[in-house]
PDB file of C-alpha atoms in Angstrom:
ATOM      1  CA  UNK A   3     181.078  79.210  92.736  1.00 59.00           C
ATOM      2  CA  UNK A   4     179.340  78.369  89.050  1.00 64.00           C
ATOM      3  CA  UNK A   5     176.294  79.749  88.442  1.00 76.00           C
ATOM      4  CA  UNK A   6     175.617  77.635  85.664  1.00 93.00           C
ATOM      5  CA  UNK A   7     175.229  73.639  84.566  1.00 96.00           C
ATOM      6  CA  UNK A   8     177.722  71.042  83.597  1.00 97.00           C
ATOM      7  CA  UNK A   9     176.152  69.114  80.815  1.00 96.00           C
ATOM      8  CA  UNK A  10     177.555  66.028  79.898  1.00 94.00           C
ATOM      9  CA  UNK A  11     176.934  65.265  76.429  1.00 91.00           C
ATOM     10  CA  UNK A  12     176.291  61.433  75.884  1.00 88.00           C
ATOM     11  CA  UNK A  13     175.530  58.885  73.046  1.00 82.00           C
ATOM     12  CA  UNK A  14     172.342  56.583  73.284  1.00 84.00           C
ATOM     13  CA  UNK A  15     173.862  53.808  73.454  1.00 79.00           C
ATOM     14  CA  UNK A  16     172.146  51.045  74.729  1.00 78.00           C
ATOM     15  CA  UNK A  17     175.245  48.414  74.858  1.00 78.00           C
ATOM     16  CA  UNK A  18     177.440  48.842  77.914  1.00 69.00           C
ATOM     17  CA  UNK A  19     180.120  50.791  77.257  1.00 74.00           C
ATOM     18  CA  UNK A  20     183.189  52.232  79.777  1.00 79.00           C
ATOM     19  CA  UNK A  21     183.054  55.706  78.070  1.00 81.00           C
ATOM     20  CA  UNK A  22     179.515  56.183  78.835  1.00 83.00           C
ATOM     21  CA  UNK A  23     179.591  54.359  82.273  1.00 86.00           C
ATOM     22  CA  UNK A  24     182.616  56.902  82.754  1.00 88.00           C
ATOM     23  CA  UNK A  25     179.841  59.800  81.913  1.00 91.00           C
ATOM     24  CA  UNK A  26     177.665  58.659  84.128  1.00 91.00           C
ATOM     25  CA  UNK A  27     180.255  58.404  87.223  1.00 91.00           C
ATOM     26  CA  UNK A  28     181.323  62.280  86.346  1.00 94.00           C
ATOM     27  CA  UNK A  29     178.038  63.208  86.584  1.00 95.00           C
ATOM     28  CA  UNK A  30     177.034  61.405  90.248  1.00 94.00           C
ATOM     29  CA  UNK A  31     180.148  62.499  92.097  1.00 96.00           C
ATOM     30  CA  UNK A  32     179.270  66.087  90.496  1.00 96.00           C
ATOM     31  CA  UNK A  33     176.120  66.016  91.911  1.00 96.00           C
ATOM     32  CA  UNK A  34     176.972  64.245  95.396  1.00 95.00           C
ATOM     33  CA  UNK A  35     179.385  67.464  95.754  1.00 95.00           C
ATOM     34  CA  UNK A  36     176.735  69.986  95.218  1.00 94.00           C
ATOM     35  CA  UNK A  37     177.244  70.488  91.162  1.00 95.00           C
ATOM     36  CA  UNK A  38     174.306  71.249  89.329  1.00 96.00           C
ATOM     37  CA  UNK A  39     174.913  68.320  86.494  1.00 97.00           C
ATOM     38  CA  UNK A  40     173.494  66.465  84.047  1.00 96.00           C
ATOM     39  CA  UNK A  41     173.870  63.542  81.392  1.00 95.00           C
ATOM     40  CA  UNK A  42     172.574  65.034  78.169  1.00 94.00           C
ATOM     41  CA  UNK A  43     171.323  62.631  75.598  1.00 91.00           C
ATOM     42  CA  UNK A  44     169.209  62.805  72.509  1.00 88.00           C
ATOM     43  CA  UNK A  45     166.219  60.921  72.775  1.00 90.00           C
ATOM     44  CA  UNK A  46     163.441  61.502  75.301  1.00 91.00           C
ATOM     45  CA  UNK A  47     163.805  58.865  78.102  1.00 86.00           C
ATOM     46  CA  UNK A  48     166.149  56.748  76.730  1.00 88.00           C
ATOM     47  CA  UNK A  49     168.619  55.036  80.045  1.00 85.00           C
ATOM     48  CA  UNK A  50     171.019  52.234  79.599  1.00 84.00           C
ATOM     49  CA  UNK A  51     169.241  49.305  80.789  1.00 81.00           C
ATOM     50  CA  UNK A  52     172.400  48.192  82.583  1.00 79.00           C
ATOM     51  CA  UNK A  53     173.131  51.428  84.710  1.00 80.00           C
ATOM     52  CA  UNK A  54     171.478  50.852  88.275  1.00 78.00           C
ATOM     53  CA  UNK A  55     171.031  54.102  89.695  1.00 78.00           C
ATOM     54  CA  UNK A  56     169.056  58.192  89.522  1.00 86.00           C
ATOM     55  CA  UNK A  57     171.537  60.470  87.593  1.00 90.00           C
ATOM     56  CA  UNK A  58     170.166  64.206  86.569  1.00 94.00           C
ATOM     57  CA  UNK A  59     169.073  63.453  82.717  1.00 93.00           C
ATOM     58  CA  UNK A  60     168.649  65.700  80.212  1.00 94.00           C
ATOM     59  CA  UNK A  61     167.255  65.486  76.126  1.00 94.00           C
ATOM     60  CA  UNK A  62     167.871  67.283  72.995  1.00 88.00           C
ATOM     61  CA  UNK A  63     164.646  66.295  71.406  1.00 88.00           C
ATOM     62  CA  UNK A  64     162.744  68.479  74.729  1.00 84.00           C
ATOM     63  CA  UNK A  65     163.052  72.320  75.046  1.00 86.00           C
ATOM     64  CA  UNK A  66     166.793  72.148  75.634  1.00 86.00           C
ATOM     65  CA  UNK A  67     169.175  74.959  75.557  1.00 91.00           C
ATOM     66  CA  UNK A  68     172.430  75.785  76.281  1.00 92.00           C
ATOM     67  CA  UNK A  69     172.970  79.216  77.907  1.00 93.00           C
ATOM     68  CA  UNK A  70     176.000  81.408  78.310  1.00 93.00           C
ATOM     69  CA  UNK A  71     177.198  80.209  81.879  1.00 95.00           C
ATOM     70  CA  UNK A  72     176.959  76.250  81.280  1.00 95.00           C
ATOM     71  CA  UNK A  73     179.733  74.017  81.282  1.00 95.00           C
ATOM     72  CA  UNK A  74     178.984  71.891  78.013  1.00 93.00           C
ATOM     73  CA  UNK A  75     181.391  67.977  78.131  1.00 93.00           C
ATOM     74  CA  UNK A  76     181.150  66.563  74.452  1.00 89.00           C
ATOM     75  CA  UNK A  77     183.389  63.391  73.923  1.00 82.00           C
ATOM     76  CA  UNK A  78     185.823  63.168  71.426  1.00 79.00           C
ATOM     77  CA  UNK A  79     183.933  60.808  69.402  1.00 72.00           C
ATOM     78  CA  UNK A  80     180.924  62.661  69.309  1.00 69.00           C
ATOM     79  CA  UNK A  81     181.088  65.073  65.751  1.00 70.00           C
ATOM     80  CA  UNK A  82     177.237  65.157  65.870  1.00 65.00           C
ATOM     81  CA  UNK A  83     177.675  67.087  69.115  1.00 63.00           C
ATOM     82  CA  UNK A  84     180.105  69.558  67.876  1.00 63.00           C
TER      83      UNK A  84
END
């Protein structure tokens, strides 16, 4: 069993989009099956105003690190991530 996270990386992106909305399903059928995850994004409380719903959330700009057993998820469009 992990030990650690599974830390979806995500934009702030306020305008639907499928790739995020995709994100955001990962992360509730993660959790609903007894994963500790979480939707990472940048800014301190920032939510799509069109996603109906409590998802774990975390943010870069808080104390945020990454430790050894986490599972970091970083899309493929994402270079700011890597």
């Amino acid at each position: 069993m992990r030990t650690g996270r599974i830390l979806y990386m995500n934009h702030d992106n306020p305008q639907p989009s499928g790739g995020v909305q995709v994100i955001y399903d990962h992360v509730r059928h993660l959790v609903r099956n007894g994963y500790d995850a979480y939707v990472v994004h940048f800014r301190s409380g920032f939510k799509p105003a069109w996603f109906n719903g409590q998802i774990p959330t975390l943010y870069c700009d808080q104390p945020f690190q990454v430790s050894p057993d986490d599972l970091v998820v970083i899309p493929e469009d994402h270079a700011g991530y890597l």
